[in-house]
Amino acid sequence: MRLIFSIIALTILFDGTLSSSVAAPPIATSVPAVIGEKSKDGNNVVLQLFGYVKDSVVRTVDGSKEMWGNHGRCNQIRAKQKDYREKLQKQWEFEEQGLTPKEMKGRLSKINGGVTYDEFIFLMKGKEDRSKLMNVAFMMWGAPRVFPYALMFYPNILPGPFAPQQDMSAKESKLEKLSRERTHAVIKTLVSLENEAKAVPALAKLNIFGKKKQARRMDEMDSMGKTIGQIMIASGPDSDDDGAVIAMNTMEDALYRPDTVTRAEQRLVNVPKCITNGILSAIDGSNILQVVMPHFMKRGQVLSHIQKLNDIDNFLVHEKVNLDDLSTFRLLEACSDRMIGGPGRTDEEMRKCLTNWLDLSVNIPTERIEKTGEYFNTNLAKTALMGYYSVSGARDDRSASYLSRLMFNPQPEIKSRNR
């Protein structure tokens, strides 16, 4: 009996506390003394409770079936990729390219062809859902008391089939919500950057031996802030492509190196914390867990998102996917992951920005590396591009955050009148 109640409670946690598609039973101010007694609105409270539990169980079972079906489809897609790699391997062996088995295996592991773009995106989402499922299982085993609070404050922890459905009665669409949250993240990041450049932290004042180091750090933050300001002034609010090129040219010395990029540089260790926090807020939205989360975990989430973008970008470039064939939904999805655009963007605008993204982050660096033999920090480049496009989206006239948008518009002149 105890096991049954535990399963029912777990089911409610998975679905009822988060899902907006199933309405929770109203909380009565007085508990009915009789089982058949009706509440003030005329409905039986006990029947409402059982109906709520039933709906939660049904949705949990349906989500489990959907996830199992998605796993089967992912296996089919991987089988198609395996067949494509085997054919490619036979072709390379026939051409006698002189590759060792280890080199052959390394090149084949980077090949994701043989499938369509939609199938590859489905495979990436399936991989992400399985990772979330493992995290949920580990949390239920290692921290069962924290698990309900994680569901409450961070619903994105759940896999796609169990994720809360969008509330269709909300005052804003999903795209408008993303635009508003990212605009707020941009403003908070710029304010934090300026504070770190001008104000000495309270704890740093207690360290009498670290004044020079703190002064150097403040100078670096001030220089970075002025560089961001120069990029914003040079690009203007309506020139995404030109501004992205200016941003990449400004960071050229940091992106291209004559020697190997270190692990710390690849993992964005030298990126200021306020920038990392801002990028994470733009990716996942602001939530209470980001306040207590250690910085290395925040950086890890940003790197996981960048790795997903790297895989998708390489697929788009190497498989020569025609962006004109992508549907509006796929364009919105791809641009949203890269912080490009916002409400009111046309398909042509999104395709142009996505093409520019691929040129700056994949095509141009690849050509330069082949000619000069330099090393390119892909993670830092895409972090910079996401930051730039976030700022550009906040400055756009179509941004959903109307009060913040008015701050970027020039103030009208007030003409005095003689009375």
Short mmCIF file of C-alpha atoms in Angstrom, two decimals:
data_model
loop_
_atom_site.label_atom_id
_atom_site.label_comp_id
_atom_site.label_asym_id
_atom_site.label_seq_id
_atom_site.Cartn_x
_atom_site.Cartn_y
_atom_site.Cartn_z
CA MET A 1 0.00 0.00 0.00
CA ARG A 2 2.84 2.33 0.81
CA LEU A 3 4.40 1.61 -2.58
CA ILE A 4 1.15 2.52 -4.35
CA PHE A 5 0.95 5.87 -2.57
CA SER A 6 4.62 6.53 -3.40
CA ILE A 7 3.97 5.89 -7.10
CA ILE A 8 0.93 8.18 -7.07
CA ALA A 9 2.89 10.93 -5.31
CA LEU A 10 5.76 10.61 -7.79
CA THR A 11 3.32 10.78 -10.69
CA ILE A 12 1.78 13.96 -9.33
CA LEU A 13 5.22 15.51 -8.93
CA PHE A 14 6.11 14.67 -12.53
CA ASP A 15 2.97 16.13 -13.97
CA GLY A 16 0.56 17.97 -11.74
CA THR A 17 2.82 20.44 -10.01
CA LEU A 18 4.25 21.69 -13.27
CA SER A 19 1.86 20.99 -16.12
CA SER A 20 -0.47 23.77 -17.12
CA SER A 21 -2.59 21.41 -19.18
CA VAL A 22 -4.12 19.72 -16.10
CA ALA A 23 -5.75 22.01 -13.58
CA ALA A 24 -5.11 21.21 -9.94
CA PRO A 25 -8.12 20.79 -7.67
CA PRO A 26 -9.10 23.97 -5.87
CA ILE A 27 -7.97 24.25 -2.29
CA ALA A 28 -10.99 24.27 -0.05
CA THR A 29 -10.95 26.46 3.03
CA SER A 30 -12.89 23.84 4.97
CA VAL A 31 -12.51 20.08 4.54
CA PRO A 32 -15.85 18.33 3.83
CA ALA A 33 -16.91 16.16 6.74
CA VAL A 34 -18.67 13.65 4.50
CA ILE A 35 -17.17 11.88 1.49
CA GLY A 36 -20.07 12.78 -0.76
CA GLU A 37 -20.25 16.43 0.35
CA LYS A 38 -19.86 18.98 -2.43
CA SER A 39 -17.67 22.06 -2.47
CA LYS A 40 -18.94 25.61 -2.86
CA ASP A 41 -18.79 25.42 -6.66
CA GLY A 42 -21.02 22.34 -6.65
CA ASN A 43 -18.33 19.74 -7.48
CA ASN A 44 -17.35 16.81 -5.32
CA VAL A 45 -13.84 17.42 -3.95
CA VAL A 46 -12.99 13.73 -3.62
CA LEU A 47 -14.02 13.01 -7.21
CA GLN A 48 -11.93 15.97 -8.35
CA LEU A 49 -8.93 14.56 -6.50
CA PHE A 50 -9.29 11.10 -8.03
CA GLY A 51 -9.81 12.63 -11.48
CA TYR A 52 -6.68 14.69 -11.02
CA VAL A 53 -4.64 11.64 -9.99
CA LYS A 54 -6.06 9.65 -12.92
CA ASP A 55 -5.14 12.37 -15.43
CA SER A 56 -1.65 12.59 -13.97
CA VAL A 57 -1.13 8.82 -14.22
CA VAL A 58 -2.41 8.75 -17.80
CA ARG A 59 -0.13 11.60 -18.86
CA THR A 60 2.88 9.97 -17.18
CA VAL A 61 2.18 6.66 -18.95
CA ASP A 62 1.73 8.45 -22.28
CA GLY A 63 4.99 10.32 -21.74
CA SER A 64 6.81 7.06 -21.01
CA LYS A 65 5.42 5.49 -24.19
CA GLU A 66 6.40 8.55 -26.21
CA MET A 67 9.94 8.51 -24.86
CA TRP A 68 10.29 4.80 -25.63
CA GLY A 69 9.01 5.41 -29.16
CA ASN A 70 11.47 8.27 -29.60
CA HIS A 71 14.27 5.96 -28.47
CA GLY A 72 13.29 3.45 -31.15
CA ARG A 73 13.27 6.10 -33.85
CA CYS A 74 16.68 7.35 -32.71
CA ASN A 75 18.02 3.81 -33.14
CA GLN A 76 16.68 3.75 -36.69
CA ILE A 77 18.36 7.08 -37.48
CA ARG A 78 21.65 5.89 -36.01
CA ALA A 79 21.41 2.74 -38.13
CA LYS A 80 21.12 4.92 -41.25
CA GLN A 81 24.19 6.88 -40.15
CA LYS A 82 26.09 3.63 -39.56
CA ASP A 83 25.28 2.38 -43.06
CA TYR A 84 26.43 5.69 -44.53
CA ARG A 85 29.74 5.52 -42.62
CA GLU A 86 30.35 1.95 -43.76
CA LYS A 87 29.83 2.93 -47.41
CA LEU A 88 32.12 5.92 -46.93
CA GLN A 89 34.78 3.73 -45.33
CA LYS A 90 34.72 1.30 -48.27
CA GLN A 91 35.05 4.24 -50.65
CA TRP A 92 38.08 5.60 -48.79
CA GLU A 93 39.68 2.15 -48.70
CA PHE A 94 39.11 1.78 -52.46
CA GLU A 95 40.69 5.19 -53.13
CA GLU A 96 43.70 4.18 -50.99
CA GLN A 97 44.03 7.44 -49.13
CA GLY A 98 46.68 5.94 -46.84
CA LEU A 99 44.76 6.37 -43.60
CA THR A 100 45.61 4.22 -40.59
CA PRO A 101 42.73 2.42 -38.84
CA LYS A 102 42.90 4.96 -36.01
CA GLU A 103 42.78 7.91 -38.40
CA MET A 104 39.96 6.26 -40.34
CA LYS A 105 37.96 5.76 -37.16
CA GLY A 106 38.56 9.37 -36.08
CA ARG A 107 37.35 10.78 -39.40
CA LEU A 108 34.31 8.52 -39.50
CA SER A 109 33.28 9.52 -35.96
CA LYS A 110 32.84 13.10 -37.18
CA ILE A 111 30.58 12.09 -40.07
CA ASN A 112 26.85 12.55 -39.42
CA GLY A 113 25.59 12.24 -42.99
CA GLY A 114 23.07 9.85 -44.47
CA VAL A 115 20.12 11.48 -42.71
CA THR A 116 18.02 14.59 -43.23
CA TYR A 117 18.27 17.74 -41.13
CA ASP A 118 14.98 16.95 -39.37
CA GLU A 119 16.23 13.47 -38.48
CA PHE A 120 19.50 14.88 -37.15
CA ILE A 121 17.66 17.42 -34.98
CA PHE A 122 15.40 14.63 -33.68
CA LEU A 123 18.52 12.63 -32.81
CA MET A 124 20.00 15.58 -30.92
CA LYS A 125 16.79 16.10 -28.95
CA GLY A 126 16.66 12.40 -28.11
CA LYS A 127 20.20 12.57 -26.79
CA GLU A 128 19.28 15.59 -24.66
CA ASP A 129 16.16 13.87 -23.29
CA ARG A 130 18.13 10.77 -22.29
CA SER A 131 20.66 12.95 -20.50
CA LYS A 132 17.86 14.71 -18.61
CA LEU A 133 16.30 11.36 -17.71
CA MET A 134 19.60 10.16 -16.24
CA ASN A 135 19.93 13.39 -14.24
CA VAL A 136 16.37 12.99 -12.90
CA ALA A 137 17.02 9.36 -11.94
CA PHE A 138 20.27 10.30 -10.20
CA MET A 139 18.57 13.14 -8.30
CA MET A 140 15.69 10.87 -7.23
CA TRP A 141 18.25 8.40 -5.88
CA GLY A 142 20.83 10.80 -4.45
CA ALA A 143 18.72 13.76 -3.34
CA PRO A 144 15.06 12.71 -3.11
CA ARG A 145 14.16 15.55 -0.76
CA VAL A 146 15.57 18.16 -3.12
CA PHE A 147 13.90 16.64 -6.19
CA PRO A 148 10.41 18.20 -5.68
CA TYR A 149 11.95 21.66 -5.30
CA ALA A 150 14.02 21.13 -8.45
CA LEU A 151 10.82 20.32 -10.33
CA MET A 152 9.12 23.36 -8.89
CA PHE A 153 11.81 25.93 -9.63
CA TYR A 154 13.47 24.37 -12.70
CA PRO A 155 10.92 22.50 -14.86
CA ASN A 156 13.42 22.25 -17.74
CA ILE A 157 15.06 19.43 -15.82
CA LEU A 158 12.40 17.06 -17.19
CA PRO A 159 12.73 15.31 -20.58
CA GLY A 160 10.64 16.58 -23.48
CA PRO A 161 7.72 14.09 -23.16
CA PHE A 162 7.30 15.00 -19.46
CA ALA A 163 7.95 18.73 -19.80
CA PRO A 164 5.13 21.11 -18.81
CA GLN A 165 3.02 22.15 -21.74
CA GLN A 166 2.78 25.77 -22.78
CA ASP A 167 -0.10 27.72 -21.29
CA MET A 168 -2.13 28.86 -24.31
CA SER A 169 -3.98 31.40 -22.17
CA ALA A 170 -0.78 33.32 -21.35
CA LYS A 171 -0.49 36.98 -22.28
CA GLU A 172 2.62 36.41 -24.38
CA SER A 173 3.82 33.77 -26.81
CA LYS A 174 6.91 31.63 -26.31
CA LEU A 175 8.90 33.82 -28.70
CA GLU A 176 7.81 37.00 -26.92
CA LYS A 177 8.75 35.51 -23.56
CA LEU A 178 12.21 34.58 -24.84
CA SER A 179 12.68 38.08 -26.24
CA ARG A 180 11.66 39.70 -22.97
CA GLU A 181 13.83 37.44 -20.80
CA ARG A 182 16.86 37.86 -23.05
CA THR A 183 16.48 41.63 -23.08
CA HIS A 184 16.44 41.62 -19.28
CA ALA A 185 19.50 39.33 -19.26
CA VAL A 186 21.37 41.75 -21.56
CA ILE A 187 20.63 44.74 -19.33
CA LYS A 188 21.60 42.87 -16.14
CA THR A 189 24.85 41.70 -17.74
CA LEU A 190 25.84 45.18 -18.91
CA VAL A 191 25.06 46.62 -15.46
CA SER A 192 27.11 43.89 -13.75
CA LEU A 193 29.99 44.46 -16.17
CA GLU A 194 30.02 48.18 -15.41
CA ASN A 195 29.82 47.58 -11.66
CA GLU A 196 32.79 45.20 -11.75
CA ALA A 197 34.77 47.81 -13.67
CA LYS A 198 33.98 50.71 -11.32
CA ALA A 199 33.09 49.36 -7.86
CA VAL A 200 35.46 47.41 -5.62
CA PRO A 201 33.73 44.33 -4.10
CA ALA A 202 33.22 44.45 -0.34
CA LEU A 203 35.24 41.27 0.29
CA ALA A 204 38.11 42.52 -1.90
CA LYS A 205 38.55 45.51 0.41
CA LEU A 206 39.48 43.13 3.22
CA ASN A 207 42.38 41.64 1.23
CA ILE A 208 45.18 44.15 1.67
CA PHE A 209 47.56 42.09 -0.50
CA GLY A 210 45.32 41.87 -3.58
CA LYS A 211 44.84 45.54 -4.44
CA LYS A 212 47.02 45.46 -7.56
CA LYS A 213 45.33 42.31 -8.86
CA GLN A 214 41.91 43.83 -8.23
CA ALA A 215 42.96 47.02 -10.01
CA ARG A 216 44.14 45.04 -13.05
CA ARG A 217 40.89 43.11 -13.11
CA MET A 218 38.86 46.32 -12.96
CA ASP A 219 40.90 47.77 -15.82
CA GLU A 220 40.25 44.63 -17.89
CA MET A 221 36.52 44.82 -17.22
CA ASP A 222 36.49 48.52 -18.10
CA SER A 223 38.33 47.82 -21.35
CA MET A 224 35.87 45.04 -22.22
CA GLY A 225 32.92 47.31 -21.48
CA LYS A 226 34.30 50.07 -23.70
CA THR A 227 34.94 47.54 -26.49
CA ILE A 228 31.33 46.35 -26.29
CA GLY A 229 30.18 49.96 -26.42
CA GLN A 230 32.29 50.66 -29.51
CA ILE A 231 30.83 47.60 -31.26
CA MET A 232 27.30 48.73 -30.42
CA ILE A 233 27.98 52.25 -31.73
CA ALA A 234 29.70 51.06 -34.91
CA SER A 235 27.09 48.45 -35.81
CA GLY A 236 23.90 50.32 -35.01
CA PRO A 237 20.62 48.70 -33.95
CA ASP A 238 19.54 47.52 -37.43
CA SER A 239 22.67 45.89 -38.89
CA ASP A 240 23.05 42.38 -37.48
CA ASP A 241 25.47 41.13 -40.11
CA ASP A 242 27.84 44.12 -40.05
CA GLY A 243 27.88 44.16 -36.26
CA ALA A 244 28.69 40.45 -36.04
CA VAL A 245 31.61 40.94 -38.45
CA ILE A 246 32.87 43.88 -36.39
CA ALA A 247 32.62 41.83 -33.19
CA MET A 248 34.59 38.93 -34.67
CA ASN A 249 37.25 41.24 -36.12
CA THR A 250 37.61 42.97 -32.75
CA MET A 251 38.22 39.62 -31.02
CA GLU A 252 40.52 38.28 -33.74
CA ASP A 253 43.61 38.13 -31.51
CA ALA A 254 41.73 36.13 -28.87
CA LEU A 255 40.07 33.75 -31.35
CA TYR A 256 43.08 32.82 -33.52
CA ARG A 257 46.25 31.48 -31.92
CA PRO A 258 49.55 30.34 -33.46
CA ASP A 259 49.78 27.55 -30.88
CA THR A 260 47.24 25.06 -29.55
CA VAL A 261 44.24 26.43 -27.68
CA THR A 262 44.51 25.38 -24.03
CA ARG A 263 41.82 23.43 -22.23
CA ALA A 264 41.09 26.42 -19.98
CA GLU A 265 40.53 28.62 -23.03
CA GLN A 266 38.28 26.02 -24.62
CA ARG A 267 36.22 25.79 -21.44
CA LEU A 268 35.83 29.59 -21.22
CA VAL A 269 37.61 29.83 -17.87
CA ASN A 270 38.86 33.34 -18.67
CA VAL A 271 35.43 34.66 -19.64
CA PRO A 272 34.08 37.00 -16.92
CA LYS A 273 31.44 35.50 -14.65
CA CYS A 274 28.89 38.19 -15.48
CA ILE A 275 29.15 37.30 -19.19
CA THR A 276 28.73 33.58 -18.47
CA ASN A 277 25.76 34.26 -16.21
CA GLY A 278 24.16 36.47 -18.85
CA ILE A 279 24.59 33.86 -21.60
CA LEU A 280 23.11 31.16 -19.35
CA SER A 281 20.12 33.36 -18.50
CA ALA A 282 19.58 33.97 -22.22
CA ILE A 283 19.70 30.23 -22.91
CA ASP A 284 17.55 28.83 -20.10
CA GLY A 285 15.85 31.91 -18.71
CA SER A 286 16.28 33.21 -15.19
CA ASN A 287 15.51 30.74 -12.39
CA ILE A 288 16.25 30.44 -8.71
CA LEU A 289 18.75 27.59 -9.15
CA GLN A 290 21.14 29.89 -11.00
CA VAL A 291 21.53 31.92 -7.81
CA VAL A 292 22.88 28.98 -5.77
CA MET A 293 24.55 27.07 -8.62
CA PRO A 294 28.40 27.06 -8.57
CA HIS A 295 30.03 28.92 -11.43
CA PHE A 296 31.72 25.83 -12.92
CA MET A 297 28.27 24.23 -13.32
CA LYS A 298 26.95 27.34 -15.06
CA ARG A 299 29.93 27.29 -17.39
CA GLY A 300 29.31 23.60 -18.04
CA GLN A 301 25.72 24.27 -19.10
CA VAL A 302 26.86 27.00 -21.48
CA LEU A 303 29.49 24.66 -22.95
CA SER A 304 26.88 21.91 -23.41
CA HIS A 305 24.72 24.33 -25.38
CA ILE A 306 27.70 25.42 -27.48
CA GLN A 307 28.61 21.79 -28.19
CA LYS A 308 25.08 21.20 -29.47
CA LEU A 309 25.44 24.24 -31.73
CA ASN A 310 28.81 22.94 -32.97
CA ASP A 311 27.29 19.61 -33.97
CA ILE A 312 24.35 21.24 -35.77
CA ASP A 313 26.54 23.84 -37.50
CA ASN A 314 28.94 21.18 -38.75
CA PHE A 315 26.01 19.16 -40.07
CA LEU A 316 24.57 22.19 -41.89
CA VAL A 317 27.93 23.02 -43.48
CA HIS A 318 29.38 19.57 -44.23
CA GLU A 319 26.11 18.12 -45.53
CA LYS A 320 25.49 21.32 -47.52
CA VAL A 321 21.95 21.77 -46.24
CA ASN A 322 20.02 24.34 -48.26
CA LEU A 323 18.65 26.87 -45.78
CA ASP A 324 15.88 27.77 -48.23
CA ASP A 325 14.43 24.30 -47.68
CA LEU A 326 14.08 24.78 -43.92
CA SER A 327 10.57 25.44 -42.66
CA THR A 328 9.67 28.49 -40.59
CA PHE A 329 9.56 26.32 -37.45
CA ARG A 330 13.08 24.99 -38.04
CA LEU A 331 14.36 28.49 -38.78
CA LEU A 332 12.84 29.85 -35.58
CA GLU A 333 14.29 26.95 -33.62
CA ALA A 334 17.78 27.33 -35.10
CA CYS A 335 17.86 31.11 -34.71
CA SER A 336 16.47 30.99 -31.17
CA ASP A 337 19.22 28.59 -30.07
CA ARG A 338 21.77 31.10 -31.40
CA MET A 339 20.03 34.17 -29.83
CA ILE A 340 19.26 35.49 -33.32
CA GLY A 341 16.23 37.65 -33.97
CA GLY A 342 12.96 37.80 -32.11
CA PRO A 343 9.30 38.60 -32.70
CA GLY A 344 8.38 39.92 -36.13
CA ARG A 345 11.40 38.52 -38.01
CA THR A 346 10.73 37.25 -41.54
CA ASP A 347 12.11 34.00 -42.95
CA GLU A 348 14.47 35.96 -45.21
CA GLU A 349 15.93 37.86 -42.25
CA MET A 350 16.44 34.66 -40.26
CA ARG A 351 18.07 32.86 -43.21
CA LYS A 352 20.41 35.80 -43.77
CA CYS A 353 21.47 35.91 -40.12
CA LEU A 354 21.87 32.12 -39.95
CA THR A 355 24.01 32.15 -43.10
CA ASN A 356 26.15 34.89 -41.59
CA TRP A 357 26.50 32.86 -38.38
CA LEU A 358 27.73 29.81 -40.30
CA ASP A 359 30.19 31.92 -42.31
CA LEU A 360 31.71 33.60 -39.25
CA SER A 361 31.86 30.53 -37.02
CA VAL A 362 32.61 27.70 -39.49
CA ASN A 363 33.37 28.63 -43.10
CA ILE A 364 35.75 31.59 -42.70
CA PRO A 365 37.73 30.04 -39.78
CA THR A 366 38.09 26.75 -41.68
CA GLU A 367 39.54 28.50 -44.74
CA ARG A 368 41.92 30.56 -42.63
CA ILE A 369 43.12 27.56 -40.62
CA GLU A 370 43.90 25.64 -43.81
CA LYS A 371 45.96 28.54 -45.16
CA THR A 372 47.80 29.71 -42.05
CA GLY A 373 47.84 26.63 -39.79
CA GLU A 374 46.49 28.65 -36.86
CA TYR A 375 44.20 27.34 -34.14
CA PHE A 376 40.67 28.67 -33.67
CA ASN A 377 38.75 28.82 -30.39
CA THR A 378 35.29 27.81 -31.59
CA ASN A 379 33.67 27.93 -28.15
CA LEU A 380 34.80 31.50 -27.50
CA ALA A 381 33.69 32.60 -30.98
CA LYS A 382 30.18 31.27 -30.54
CA THR A 383 29.96 32.73 -27.06
CA ALA A 384 30.83 36.13 -28.54
CA LEU A 385 28.31 35.71 -31.37
CA MET A 386 25.54 34.71 -28.96
CA GLY A 387 26.35 37.73 -26.83
CA TYR A 388 26.29 40.07 -29.80
CA TYR A 389 23.00 38.75 -31.19
CA SER A 390 21.44 38.98 -27.71
CA VAL A 391 22.37 42.66 -27.53
CA SER A 392 21.16 43.20 -31.09
CA GLY A 393 17.81 41.57 -30.30
CA ALA A 394 17.40 43.76 -27.22
CA ARG A 395 18.02 46.90 -29.28
CA ASP A 396 15.63 45.86 -32.04
CA ASP A 397 12.40 47.86 -32.33
CA ARG A 398 10.43 44.61 -32.35
CA SER A 399 11.73 43.44 -28.97
CA ALA A 400 8.96 42.21 -26.65
CA SER A 401 10.40 44.10 -23.67
CA TYR A 402 8.85 47.46 -24.54
CA LEU A 403 10.02 49.43 -21.50
CA SER A 404 13.62 48.32 -21.94
CA ARG A 405 13.40 48.97 -25.68
CA LEU A 406 12.43 52.60 -25.09
CA MET A 407 15.73 53.15 -23.27
CA PHE A 408 17.64 52.47 -26.50
CA ASN A 409 15.60 54.92 -28.58
CA PRO A 410 16.84 58.51 -28.88
CA GLN A 411 15.11 60.90 -26.53
CA PRO A 412 12.93 63.43 -28.39
CA GLU A 413 13.80 67.07 -28.04
CA ILE A 414 11.45 69.11 -25.87
CA LYS A 415 10.80 72.54 -27.26
CA SER A 416 10.19 75.26 -24.72
CA ARG A 417 7.34 77.64 -25.34
CA ASN A 418 7.16 81.21 -24.16
CA ARG A 419 4.05 81.84 -22.16
#
